[in-house]
XYZ file of C-alpha atoms in Angstrom:
748
model
C 6.090 -43.505 -77.542
C 5.343 -45.295 -80.274
C 4.524 -41.730 -82.429
C 7.228 -39.307 -81.975
C 4.627 -36.641 -82.468
C 2.439 -37.325 -79.564
C 3.298 -35.479 -76.525
C 3.733 -37.094 -73.399
C 1.120 -36.502 -70.824
C 2.218 -33.434 -68.720
C 3.537 -34.361 -65.254
C 1.048 -34.006 -62.300
C 1.694 -30.819 -60.675
C 3.848 -30.662 -57.473
C 2.176 -29.964 -54.272
C 2.168 -26.618 -53.545
C 5.104 -25.824 -51.072
C 4.388 -24.266 -48.124
C 5.660 -20.927 -47.518
C 8.805 -20.529 -45.544
C 7.478 -18.384 -42.983
C 5.109 -21.955 -42.122
C 8.194 -23.381 -40.674
C 8.130 -24.078 -37.176
C 4.701 -23.418 -36.613
C 2.426 -25.899 -34.577
C -0.813 -26.985 -35.955
C -2.681 -24.568 -33.740
C -0.257 -21.322 -34.725
C -0.653 -22.558 -38.288
C -4.816 -22.516 -38.160
C -4.790 -19.246 -36.531
C -2.683 -18.070 -39.393
C -4.628 -19.259 -42.269
C -7.901 -18.498 -40.619
C -7.807 -14.966 -42.573
C -11.687 -14.757 -43.522
C -14.423 -13.921 -40.885
C -13.956 -13.081 -37.401
C -11.348 -15.172 -35.413
C -10.496 -14.854 -31.591
C -7.215 -16.876 -31.047
C -7.016 -17.152 -27.373
C -3.022 -17.087 -26.701
C -1.924 -18.731 -23.415
C 1.237 -17.440 -21.668
C 4.449 -18.443 -23.472
C 2.360 -20.016 -26.700
C 4.161 -17.687 -29.480
C 1.355 -15.424 -29.940
C 3.527 -12.499 -31.252
C 4.830 -15.262 -33.904
C 1.320 -15.839 -34.872
C 0.065 -12.208 -35.355
C 3.292 -11.427 -37.318
C 3.168 -14.615 -39.691
C -0.592 -13.865 -39.927
C -0.113 -10.559 -41.476
C 2.763 -11.375 -43.632
C 0.692 -13.983 -44.855
C -1.850 -11.891 -45.938
C 0.768 -9.498 -47.654
C 2.096 -12.865 -49.445
C -1.101 -14.000 -50.584
C -1.968 -10.635 -51.823
C -5.149 -10.751 -49.959
C -4.691 -7.081 -48.902
C -2.344 -4.276 -49.580
C -0.421 -2.864 -46.612
C -2.474 0.148 -46.630
C -5.736 -2.084 -46.319
C -4.810 -3.855 -42.979
C -5.102 -2.445 -39.847
C -2.925 -3.826 -36.884
C -3.274 -2.175 -33.436
C -1.470 -2.864 -30.308
C -0.954 -1.349 -26.915
C 2.410 -0.196 -27.158
C 5.257 1.552 -29.285
C 7.552 -1.627 -28.569
C 5.219 -4.038 -29.837
C 4.049 -2.013 -32.762
C 7.844 -1.525 -34.045
C 8.650 -5.479 -33.145
C 5.781 -6.259 -35.416
C 6.571 -3.738 -38.137
C 10.501 -5.502 -38.292
C 9.157 -9.034 -38.264
C 7.076 -8.683 -41.059
C 9.699 -7.118 -43.136
C 12.048 -9.836 -42.352
C 9.382 -12.473 -43.295
C 8.212 -10.718 -46.649
C 11.988 -9.907 -47.640
C 11.185 -6.104 -48.327
C 10.505 -3.125 -46.415
C 6.435 -2.696 -45.824
C 5.302 0.813 -46.613
C 2.235 2.504 -46.127
C 0.632 0.179 -43.687
C -1.479 0.874 -40.589
C 0.062 -0.314 -37.436
C 0.755 1.232 -34.031
C -1.146 1.711 -30.810
C -4.601 2.635 -30.547
C -3.709 6.264 -29.579
C -1.583 6.451 -32.740
C -3.512 5.634 -35.106
C -6.760 7.531 -33.352
C -4.343 10.785 -33.503
C -3.649 9.808 -37.452
C -7.540 9.376 -38.097
C -8.211 12.477 -36.108
C -5.806 14.684 -37.675
C -6.807 13.898 -41.267
C -10.647 14.771 -40.006
C -10.104 17.292 -37.344
C -12.094 19.908 -38.328
C -15.576 17.589 -38.257
C -14.824 17.633 -34.357
C -14.119 21.029 -33.800
C -10.495 20.827 -34.222
C -7.223 21.733 -36.713
C -5.119 19.472 -38.095
C -2.073 20.850 -35.694
C -3.912 20.057 -32.333
C -1.769 19.210 -29.095
C -2.208 16.228 -27.254
C -1.979 17.366 -23.838
C 0.099 14.674 -21.212
C -1.198 13.936 -17.795
C 0.578 16.715 -16.101
C -1.429 19.436 -18.572
C -4.659 17.802 -17.762
C -4.086 18.298 -14.334
C -3.115 21.455 -14.708
C -5.926 22.980 -17.198
C -8.328 21.120 -14.804
C -7.058 23.417 -11.734
C -7.303 26.493 -13.833
C -11.104 25.586 -13.528
C -11.286 24.395 -9.820
C -9.367 27.674 -8.958
C -12.269 29.705 -11.036
C -14.831 27.953 -9.094
C -13.440 28.068 -5.930
C -13.735 24.164 -5.449
C -11.553 23.020 -2.227
C -8.721 20.783 -3.565
C -8.499 18.956 -0.776
C -12.156 17.788 -1.160
C -11.878 17.123 -5.045
C -8.458 17.114 -6.149
C -7.778 18.018 -9.560
C -5.788 14.959 -10.277
C -8.704 12.468 -8.997
C -11.040 14.947 -10.794
C -8.781 13.837 -14.262
C -8.966 10.403 -13.406
C -12.644 10.293 -13.173
C -13.226 11.878 -16.618
C -10.562 9.995 -18.012
C -12.146 6.770 -16.816
C -15.496 8.197 -18.447
C -13.705 8.497 -21.614
C -12.648 4.992 -21.395
C -16.037 3.922 -21.408
C -16.859 6.246 -24.189
C -18.922 9.028 -22.497
C -19.058 12.473 -23.600
C -20.092 15.046 -21.140
C -23.760 14.714 -22.289
C -23.768 11.044 -22.222
C -22.510 10.175 -18.551
C -24.980 8.038 -16.517
C -27.526 9.616 -14.686
C -25.944 7.185 -11.669
C -22.697 8.748 -12.119
C -23.703 12.384 -12.873
C -23.728 13.345 -9.022
C -20.396 12.314 -8.435
C -18.281 15.326 -6.470
C -22.478 16.641 -5.924
C -22.260 16.942 -9.766
C -19.180 19.428 -9.832
C -17.439 16.885 -11.712
C -19.656 16.732 -14.631
C -19.834 20.242 -14.672
C -16.023 20.353 -14.667
C -15.825 17.778 -17.658
C -18.274 19.946 -19.626
C -15.998 22.996 -18.991
C -12.735 21.040 -19.688
C -14.231 19.617 -23.202
C -14.430 23.292 -24.236
C -11.376 24.470 -22.929
C -9.317 21.867 -24.997
C -11.577 22.963 -27.933
C -10.587 26.747 -27.546
C -6.629 25.663 -27.219
C -6.957 23.365 -30.096
C -6.030 20.261 -27.565
C -7.073 16.504 -27.170
C -6.042 14.333 -24.371
C -5.424 11.107 -24.849
C -8.831 9.439 -23.860
C -10.291 11.867 -26.689
C -7.915 10.101 -29.429
C -10.691 7.362 -29.417
C -13.460 9.149 -27.769
C -13.448 11.966 -30.727
C -12.806 9.250 -33.176
C -16.555 7.463 -32.081
C -17.923 11.015 -32.278
C -16.579 11.559 -35.495
C -17.994 8.438 -37.039
C -21.414 9.070 -35.404
C -21.384 12.569 -36.908
C -20.230 11.524 -40.075
C -21.067 8.043 -41.160
C -19.471 8.729 -44.812
C -16.138 8.848 -43.204
C -16.881 5.603 -41.391
C -17.996 4.202 -44.316
C -14.527 5.393 -46.149
C -12.258 3.735 -43.216
C -14.992 0.406 -43.106
C -14.033 -0.015 -47.208
C -10.487 0.801 -46.632
C -9.698 -2.074 -43.721
C -10.011 -5.199 -45.421
C -8.565 -6.993 -42.487
C -8.299 -5.816 -38.810
C -5.975 -7.457 -36.140
C -5.756 -6.608 -32.532
C -3.392 -7.389 -30.274
C -3.743 -8.194 -25.992
C -7.643 -8.143 -27.017
C -8.275 -8.639 -23.018
C -6.762 -4.944 -21.891
C -9.319 -3.282 -24.274
C -11.540 -0.678 -22.983
C -15.102 0.143 -23.899
C -13.823 3.207 -25.952
C -11.389 0.773 -27.970
C -14.151 -1.867 -28.052
C -16.566 0.341 -30.044
C -13.783 1.779 -32.290
C -12.840 -1.408 -33.566
C -16.224 -3.109 -33.722
C -17.088 0.201 -36.062
C -14.334 -0.261 -38.259
C -14.806 -3.870 -38.731
C -18.383 -4.105 -39.726
C -17.867 -4.234 -43.571
C -15.661 -7.203 -44.335
C -15.864 -8.663 -40.911
C -12.199 -9.854 -41.089
C -11.200 -9.288 -37.686
C -8.680 -11.354 -35.868
C -8.222 -10.529 -31.959
C -5.375 -12.065 -29.848
C -5.531 -12.232 -26.054
C -5.881 -14.240 -23.329
C -8.794 -13.607 -20.922
C -6.645 -15.465 -18.122
C -4.409 -12.513 -18.389
C -6.833 -9.640 -17.917
C -5.253 -7.697 -15.126
C -5.812 -3.968 -15.954
C -9.478 -3.151 -14.844
C -8.057 -0.321 -12.460
C -7.201 1.585 -15.916
C -10.374 0.831 -18.082
C -9.757 -2.745 -19.184
C -12.982 -4.738 -19.790
C -12.143 -8.523 -20.015
C -15.764 -8.740 -20.817
C -15.052 -7.767 -24.264
C -13.110 -10.561 -24.791
C -15.351 -13.017 -23.122
C -18.331 -11.763 -25.438
C -16.612 -11.846 -28.716
C -18.804 -14.780 -30.334
C -22.089 -13.031 -29.219
C -20.511 -9.793 -31.250
C -19.418 -11.710 -34.374
C -21.488 -14.870 -34.736
C -20.095 -17.426 -36.666
C -16.656 -16.745 -34.967
C -13.744 -19.052 -35.438
C -11.964 -19.659 -32.236
C -8.499 -21.159 -31.836
C -6.663 -21.917 -28.697
C -3.287 -22.054 -28.700
C -2.290 -23.955 -25.627
C 1.358 -25.571 -26.251
C 3.503 -23.439 -23.897
C 7.456 -22.858 -25.155
C 8.215 -21.136 -22.173
C 7.989 -23.102 -18.849
C 7.706 -26.941 -17.274
C 4.900 -29.316 -16.977
C 4.388 -28.097 -13.173
C 4.653 -24.748 -13.583
C 2.079 -24.983 -16.346
C -0.303 -27.450 -14.053
C 0.305 -25.059 -11.136
C -1.195 -21.694 -13.019
C -3.878 -24.113 -14.580
C -5.168 -25.681 -11.789
C -4.970 -22.083 -9.727
C -6.974 -20.054 -12.492
C -9.580 -22.952 -13.087
C -11.297 -21.423 -9.695
C -12.291 -18.413 -11.877
C -16.035 -18.554 -13.317
C -15.414 -15.830 -15.693
C -13.325 -17.530 -18.613
C -13.073 -19.237 -21.546
C -11.104 -21.880 -20.590
C -7.971 -23.583 -22.398
C -4.898 -25.870 -20.725
C -1.904 -25.187 -21.533
C 0.742 -28.145 -22.006
C 4.270 -28.683 -23.224
C 6.450 -31.276 -24.199
C 9.658 -30.387 -22.328
C 11.097 -32.068 -19.408
C 8.950 -32.284 -16.320
C 11.464 -29.954 -13.968
C 11.037 -29.373 -10.312
C 7.623 -28.454 -8.991
C 6.591 -25.048 -7.793
C 8.306 -24.669 -4.409
C 5.479 -22.834 -1.702
C 7.294 -21.822 1.382
C 5.703 -20.834 4.751
C 7.758 -18.904 7.292
C 7.196 -16.994 10.197
C 7.864 -13.401 9.110
C 8.507 -10.868 6.524
C 12.138 -10.429 7.417
C 12.685 -14.759 7.287
C 10.683 -14.542 3.715
C 13.573 -11.812 2.321
C 16.328 -14.086 3.804
C 15.337 -17.192 2.403
C 14.553 -15.654 -0.957
C 18.157 -13.935 -0.870
C 19.772 -17.113 -0.298
C 17.967 -18.874 -2.962
C 19.139 -16.478 -5.314
C 22.618 -16.559 -3.674
C 22.734 -19.944 -4.410
C 21.497 -20.036 -7.800
C 23.975 -17.444 -8.548
C 26.805 -19.795 -7.432
C 25.615 -22.393 -10.041
C 25.948 -19.741 -12.693
C 22.227 -18.797 -13.042
C 22.424 -14.822 -14.708
C 20.905 -12.615 -12.556
C 19.171 -10.924 -15.147
C 17.020 -14.164 -15.413
C 15.912 -13.548 -11.590
C 12.854 -11.612 -10.702
C 11.157 -10.944 -7.577
C 7.291 -10.245 -8.256
C 5.549 -8.329 -5.705
C 1.806 -7.277 -5.356
C 2.403 -3.950 -3.738
C 5.447 -1.787 -4.209
C 6.299 -1.460 -0.436
C 7.074 -4.881 -0.332
C 10.409 -4.374 -1.852
C 12.406 -2.345 0.941
C 12.597 -5.959 2.588
C 14.202 -7.675 -0.488
C 16.298 -4.486 -1.618
C 18.242 -4.324 2.022
C 18.817 -8.146 1.848
C 20.374 -8.155 -1.570
C 22.406 -5.065 -0.180
C 23.323 -7.075 2.685
C 24.348 -10.102 0.720
C 25.901 -7.941 -1.898
C 23.848 -9.038 -4.803
C 23.321 -6.324 -7.186
C 19.186 -5.711 -8.285
C 17.252 -3.114 -10.120
C 14.015 -1.934 -9.276
C 11.545 -2.065 -13.039
C 8.514 0.102 -13.123
C 9.458 2.155 -10.309
C 11.902 3.857 -7.904
C 13.397 1.645 -5.410
C 12.168 2.074 -2.102
C 14.310 4.686 -0.941
C 14.258 6.616 -4.019
C 10.418 7.345 -3.508
C 9.299 10.717 -2.978
C 7.650 10.135 0.220
C 10.299 8.181 1.450
C 12.488 10.978 0.558
C 10.975 13.182 2.257
C 10.343 11.386 5.313
C 14.379 10.652 5.476
C 14.854 14.375 5.270
C 12.692 15.215 8.272
C 14.663 12.677 10.241
C 17.991 13.746 8.793
C 17.235 17.584 10.152
C 16.233 16.059 13.261
C 19.677 14.275 13.518
C 21.507 17.106 12.201
C 20.032 20.537 12.246
C 22.656 22.051 9.788
C 21.339 19.432 6.996
C 20.149 22.172 4.384
C 19.070 20.227 1.547
C 16.792 18.060 3.884
C 15.355 21.206 5.961
C 14.863 22.900 2.571
C 13.342 19.613 1.243
C 10.587 19.749 3.778
C 10.520 22.877 5.587
C 7.108 23.652 3.489
C 5.682 20.159 3.291
C 2.919 19.998 3.763
C 2.549 23.664 2.986
C 2.818 26.009 5.953
C 2.793 29.635 4.410
C 6.494 29.740 3.857
C 6.918 30.741 0.503
C 9.745 31.478 -1.984
C 10.465 35.228 -0.915
C 10.664 34.137 2.681
C 12.895 31.324 1.874
C 14.915 33.856 -0.533
C 15.338 36.159 2.617
C 16.864 33.002 4.681
C 18.886 32.032 1.994
C 20.328 35.650 1.577
C 21.209 35.954 5.102
C 22.797 32.554 5.476
C 25.006 32.993 2.961
C 26.177 36.348 4.157
C 26.777 35.001 7.626
C 28.089 31.579 6.250
C 25.600 29.646 8.320
C 22.935 27.199 8.096
C 19.687 27.781 7.281
C 18.031 26.742 10.249
C 20.659 28.815 12.636
C 19.802 31.782 9.992
C 16.261 31.220 10.937
C 16.762 31.268 14.687
C 18.128 35.020 14.370
C 15.970 35.790 11.571
C 12.930 35.159 14.173
C 14.316 38.084 16.474
C 14.351 40.560 13.810
C 11.694 42.178 11.428
C 12.770 41.112 8.084
C 10.539 38.441 7.690
C 6.613 38.683 7.526
C 4.754 37.847 10.507
C 2.807 34.996 8.765
C 6.181 33.546 7.974
C 7.894 34.388 11.043
C 4.720 32.716 13.203
C 4.980 29.577 10.829
C 9.154 29.249 10.474
C 8.834 29.494 14.920
C 6.222 26.274 15.212
C 8.704 24.590 12.665
C 11.554 25.380 14.555
C 10.178 24.586 18.324
C 8.700 21.643 17.052
C 12.145 20.001 15.536
C 13.626 20.868 18.841
C 10.766 19.108 20.639
C 11.716 16.003 18.320
C 14.871 16.585 18.966
C 14.620 16.043 22.759
C 12.579 12.614 21.967
C 15.226 11.490 19.975
C 17.387 10.346 23.123
C 14.652 8.402 25.231
C 12.497 7.082 22.315
C 12.942 4.249 19.837
C 13.581 5.426 16.021
C 10.547 3.799 14.862
C 8.218 5.273 17.728
C 9.555 8.551 17.085
C 9.533 8.221 12.879
C 5.928 7.465 13.447
C 5.174 10.709 15.472
C 7.463 12.958 13.325
C 5.138 11.693 10.210
C 1.887 12.269 12.212
C 2.819 15.589 13.765
C 4.242 16.978 11.025
C 0.868 16.347 9.020
C 2.889 14.305 6.191
C 0.684 11.144 6.600
C -2.570 13.558 6.612
C -1.255 15.222 3.580
C -1.151 12.463 1.392
C -4.235 11.212 2.944
C -6.209 14.106 1.877
C -4.772 14.235 -1.609
C -7.127 11.075 -2.415
C -5.022 10.700 -5.714
C -5.231 6.989 -6.920
C -1.343 6.407 -5.588
C -1.770 8.023 -2.317
C -2.957 4.837 -0.208
C 0.304 3.211 -1.744
C 2.441 6.154 -0.557
C 0.970 5.756 2.674
C 1.860 1.879 2.878
C 5.280 3.078 1.869
C 5.350 5.220 4.798
C 4.406 2.663 7.398
C 7.161 0.288 5.596
C 9.335 2.812 6.552
C 8.425 2.938 10.265
C 8.670 -0.876 10.291
C 12.529 -0.765 8.524
C 13.412 1.489 11.777
C 12.652 -1.593 13.946
C 16.074 -2.929 12.812
C 18.167 0.112 14.373
C 18.981 0.832 17.895
C 19.903 4.721 16.835
C 18.512 6.986 14.619
C 22.209 7.578 13.161
C 22.512 3.935 12.136
C 19.533 3.922 10.086
C 20.393 7.070 8.012
C 24.169 5.709 7.587
C 22.202 2.766 6.355
C 20.393 4.770 4.042
C 23.368 6.387 2.855
C 24.942 3.082 1.735
C 21.765 1.921 0.344
C 22.073 5.067 -1.737
C 25.456 4.347 -2.711
C 24.542 0.878 -4.055
C 22.518 2.328 -6.592
C 25.318 3.943 -8.360
C 26.830 0.339 -9.334
C 26.658 -0.045 -13.130
C 26.470 -3.929 -12.858
C 24.110 -4.623 -15.779
C 23.417 -8.385 -14.661
C 21.445 -7.593 -11.822
C 18.158 -9.171 -9.903
C 14.390 -7.705 -11.237
C 12.358 -6.622 -8.949
C 8.891 -5.366 -9.863
C 5.085 -6.004 -9.263
C 3.097 -8.125 -10.979
C 1.247 -5.704 -12.934
C 4.630 -4.446 -14.397
C 5.615 -8.268 -15.230
C 3.184 -9.426 -17.611
C 5.055 -10.148 -20.964
C 8.123 -11.100 -19.468
C 9.699 -14.285 -18.667
C 12.408 -15.290 -16.329
C 13.942 -18.463 -15.567
C 13.379 -18.440 -11.740
C 10.559 -16.380 -10.393
C 10.176 -15.444 -6.489
C 6.653 -14.819 -5.544
C 6.502 -13.407 -1.852
C 3.883 -12.155 -0.051
C 0.912 -14.487 -0.771
C -1.441 -13.915 2.154
C -4.862 -12.375 2.743
C -5.043 -8.960 2.434
C -1.906 -8.536 0.590
C -2.581 -11.333 -2.252
C -5.408 -11.066 -3.254
C -4.872 -7.331 -2.073
C -7.980 -6.256 0.188
C -8.586 -2.956 -1.114
C -9.376 -4.625 -4.342
C -12.104 -7.081 -3.037
C -13.828 -4.041 -0.687
C -14.312 -2.454 -4.252
C -14.963 -5.131 -6.835
C -16.382 -8.206 -4.768
C -15.749 -11.552 -6.806
C -15.011 -9.654 -9.893
C -12.041 -8.087 -8.441
C -11.046 -11.592 -6.844
C -10.800 -13.013 -9.978
C -8.933 -10.693 -11.529
C -6.442 -11.024 -8.194
C -6.301 -14.796 -9.425
C -5.683 -13.801 -13.057
C -2.727 -11.574 -11.708
C -1.381 -14.640 -9.576
C -1.701 -16.983 -12.667
C 0.269 -14.157 -14.590
C 3.206 -14.384 -11.933
C 3.762 -17.865 -11.943
C 3.729 -18.545 -15.598
C 6.345 -15.833 -15.930
C 8.718 -18.530 -14.718
C 10.580 -21.137 -17.098
C 12.670 -23.361 -14.855
C 11.724 -22.639 -11.363
C 9.384 -20.688 -9.276
C 8.957 -20.263 -5.725
C 5.738 -18.926 -3.610
C 6.063 -18.056 0.008
C 3.971 -16.328 2.472
C 4.433 -15.212 6.371
C 2.735 -15.424 9.193
C 3.641 -12.031 10.847
C 4.447 -9.050 9.039
C 5.379 -5.701 10.594
C 3.237 -2.401 9.970
C 3.873 0.947 11.892
C 6.505 -1.097 14.176
C 3.164 -3.356 14.838
C 3.419 -7.169 14.289
C 0.077 -7.909 12.585
C -0.704 -11.775 12.062
C -1.315 -12.725 8.162
C -3.282 -15.912 7.192
C -1.967 -17.731 4.331
C -3.388 -16.321 0.913
C -6.711 -18.430 -0.610
C -4.363 -18.863 -3.834
C -1.862 -21.239 -1.962
C -5.015 -23.471 -0.826
C -6.247 -23.666 -4.462
C -2.723 -24.757 -6.063
C -2.979 -28.296 -6.941
C -0.909 -30.364 -4.442
C 0.561 -33.048 -6.946
C 2.471 -30.082 -8.782
C 3.760 -28.313 -5.731
C 6.550 -28.873 -3.032
C 5.079 -27.311 0.222
C 7.065 -26.562 2.988
C 6.221 -24.432 5.992
C 7.631 -23.596 9.452
C 5.801 -25.667 12.338
C 2.639 -24.161 13.184
C 2.173 -21.442 10.189
C 0.572 -23.445 7.857
C -2.045 -26.598 7.382
C -3.216 -27.537 4.066
C -6.489 -29.086 3.701
C -4.896 -31.557 1.497
C -2.550 -32.181 3.839
C 0.182 -31.732 1.440
C 2.486 -29.843 3.849
C 5.972 -30.897 5.168
C 6.017 -29.180 8.688
C 9.552 -28.131 9.301
C 10.264 -27.697 12.797
C 12.789 -24.997 13.700
C 12.146 -23.486 10.445
C 14.231 -25.991 8.309
C 13.620 -25.222 4.975
C 15.052 -26.461 1.753
C 17.860 -24.092 0.542
C 21.119 -25.304 -1.097
C 24.149 -23.954 0.494
C 26.940 -21.778 -0.948
C 29.747 -23.602 -2.567
C 28.524 -27.147 -1.326
C 25.417 -29.303 -1.042
C 23.708 -28.689 2.223
C 20.263 -27.873 4.138
C 20.748 -24.383 5.781
C 18.725 -23.533 8.439
C 17.087 -20.243 8.052
C 15.748 -19.434 11.450
C 13.038 -16.923 12.052
C 12.334 -16.254 15.899
C 9.184 -15.521 16.834
C 8.339 -12.028 17.633
C 9.268 -11.764 21.727
C 9.949 -15.086 21.945
C 13.269 -14.559 23.338
C 13.221 -11.876 26.142
C 16.620 -11.283 27.683
C 16.797 -9.315 31.239
C 19.440 -6.839 32.641
C 23.196 -8.597 32.463
C 22.044 -11.054 29.242
C 24.947 -9.926 27.748
C 27.362 -11.603 30.403
C 25.419 -15.075 29.548
C 26.272 -14.811 25.860
C 30.076 -15.281 26.104
C 32.719 -14.894 23.413
C 32.358 -17.713 20.721
C 28.773 -18.260 21.397
C 26.678 -18.545 18.198
C 23.630 -16.622 17.933
C 20.847 -15.204 15.475
C 19.773 -11.398 14.572
C 16.651 -10.699 13.148
C 18.630 -8.224 10.689
C 21.870 -9.719 9.980
C 21.202 -13.176 10.654
C 24.061 -15.829 12.156
C 26.916 -15.003 13.678
C 29.559 -15.790 16.583
C 29.981 -13.358 19.426
C 33.331 -11.581 19.326
C 33.811 -9.507 22.214
C 31.015 -8.646 25.331
C 30.686 -5.357 26.734
C 28.239 -5.425 29.233
C 24.769 -5.340 27.333
C 26.489 -4.737 24.230
C 27.956 -7.085 21.689
C 30.475 -7.153 19.097
C 29.474 -9.965 16.685
C 31.218 -11.593 13.547
C 28.050 -12.328 11.086
C 28.477 -14.675 8.570
C 27.126 -12.121 5.827
C 27.290 -8.965 7.158
C 30.624 -8.521 8.503
C 31.433 -7.460 12.321
C 28.658 -5.240 13.671
C 28.046 -3.833 17.414
C 24.468 -4.797 18.346
C 22.604 -4.974 21.603
C 22.554 -8.263 23.391
C 18.539 -7.683 23.572
C 18.205 -8.004 19.774
C 19.971 -11.560 19.869
C 19.198 -15.045 20.707
C 21.265 -18.145 20.973
C 21.435 -20.116 17.877
């Protein structure tokens, strides 16, 4: 520099350094984070990192001082998701964040209502009723009007009212086409129900958004206040929003229009609880000029798994469209297996899990995802047989279900009249007019005489301690049980169970309730009847149930996960088994009958969700036969099996079970299916005999000599250890030594 007083040129400013929270974001994720102005729809496919995008976007808004915590509304569907968002954002910004509006729709709705309760006829201390409280309140109203609870059950009425609320209908807004539901009685009850809620200073969950909409309608200045306050609105799982939630969000986002909805139209599977997939499909119409960002890079699954799921969902017409991809190793193809019956399916899945466990697979990274709850029974029993611990998520285990416990209680009383616990459970189930007073008299006498309840009743029926009506009802119950006991020695257990459930009125009780879960409970009872087909005597079955319940007390933390496909959304596992891909079961026939093509597309989305839960391996299976009420019913493979792209699946089926249109099926004679053996690499034959393909005659036990290898539908393979006429002692490979009838086995 020639002039010492001359300043050097100032250095060029360094390029702005990316914030640290941008580290690791791919291009699409970063685009979604930085697109903070105007309406934005983020189509986030399964496993594409949407949670990270949401939290980073919120942190970015705060760190760029675009808004304060109290000027951002972030809505989730679960409290867990809300807590996770708060924790992640706090870590990203490096400090706790106070004063923000982050929570579930219901939580934020309640917060708004408590601030302005008087405007909708409530005080700020209003009570929020749970589902049971709602039903009890409706029952009070139906009792006042002497409405037959069998024709219009209070729980069913509650369900109708909640669906109206999900769609934004106050009583005066219910469409004419629906106003005559239940001969117009439901609408009338809805009006009285809302009036009663106001009197009680209470609201139900549906009201938390519906009354917000009423508040905004009646008091536009309040709406304006919140429209101005919330500079940014962010919504998670937008495809699961109902109409009320949709209207609520649209109203709040009108002023600034900085709304970001994150969701996946291909994972909209909750229409049965009010979700409207149309909300996400018409986002661009609702917000003209909206920016759509597609997150398509998957960080969860292998290319074959993604391609199989993408090929299947492409058959849906009502979707925005995206193609998931990954740069991970190719991995194995999705295996699709066709077997002869449901029991063979359970054995195959059980053996696969056993093999994975031997290779070091953590059991909590294994999931069996079923379409219907009754499917869990065969898998539970198979896992118990081979000693694999498991948990049923999102519902009780099969034998823990209320209807199954009730049915088993009936069987226990037939087998053992002195079983007081079982007898007390079902003596007035269904209702027979045997009330608490009658039972108290019976208990008092039984304790005094140190005898069982049934013996006490036998004595009291000869005296006058009991009221005539109760006495008559008890006499009928006792006579019916006596009759069933006479049948127990001659009827097959499954046949007797079906008769008991029918004659007792227990199945009719659930059929008449017409509650949302009633059909599923009836299906479970059918599955129970089918389960008894595997047992020669009622005593064997009851002992089996005891062993199953004992297993439930095990404290193993590493357990196989069994759950429904609906319950699996948002979860991921290394290995996923998807059984029961048959027409009528999946897609579910009841859903198709009620919703037509719209329901079919939702069922296909459910299949997509199931496949994309898998990180490393997925196996789909279907059976040609299933037993319902002890009767074999043929099943056709699900249409979804044909829709899977052949180049991404490894298809194998027992001979005669399935022929794929593109010919991509390996026919496995004698049911040789690929299952790696335990402890050594080999092919294990999983054999499932066709129903009635082997018909032994009298004296067949003599033909099965000691040492003969046999196959049993329940216990699998074994060798004859002792022959006693038509009874055999068999040492099974998995189940140990069992005594069975010769008619239940076939030479292997």
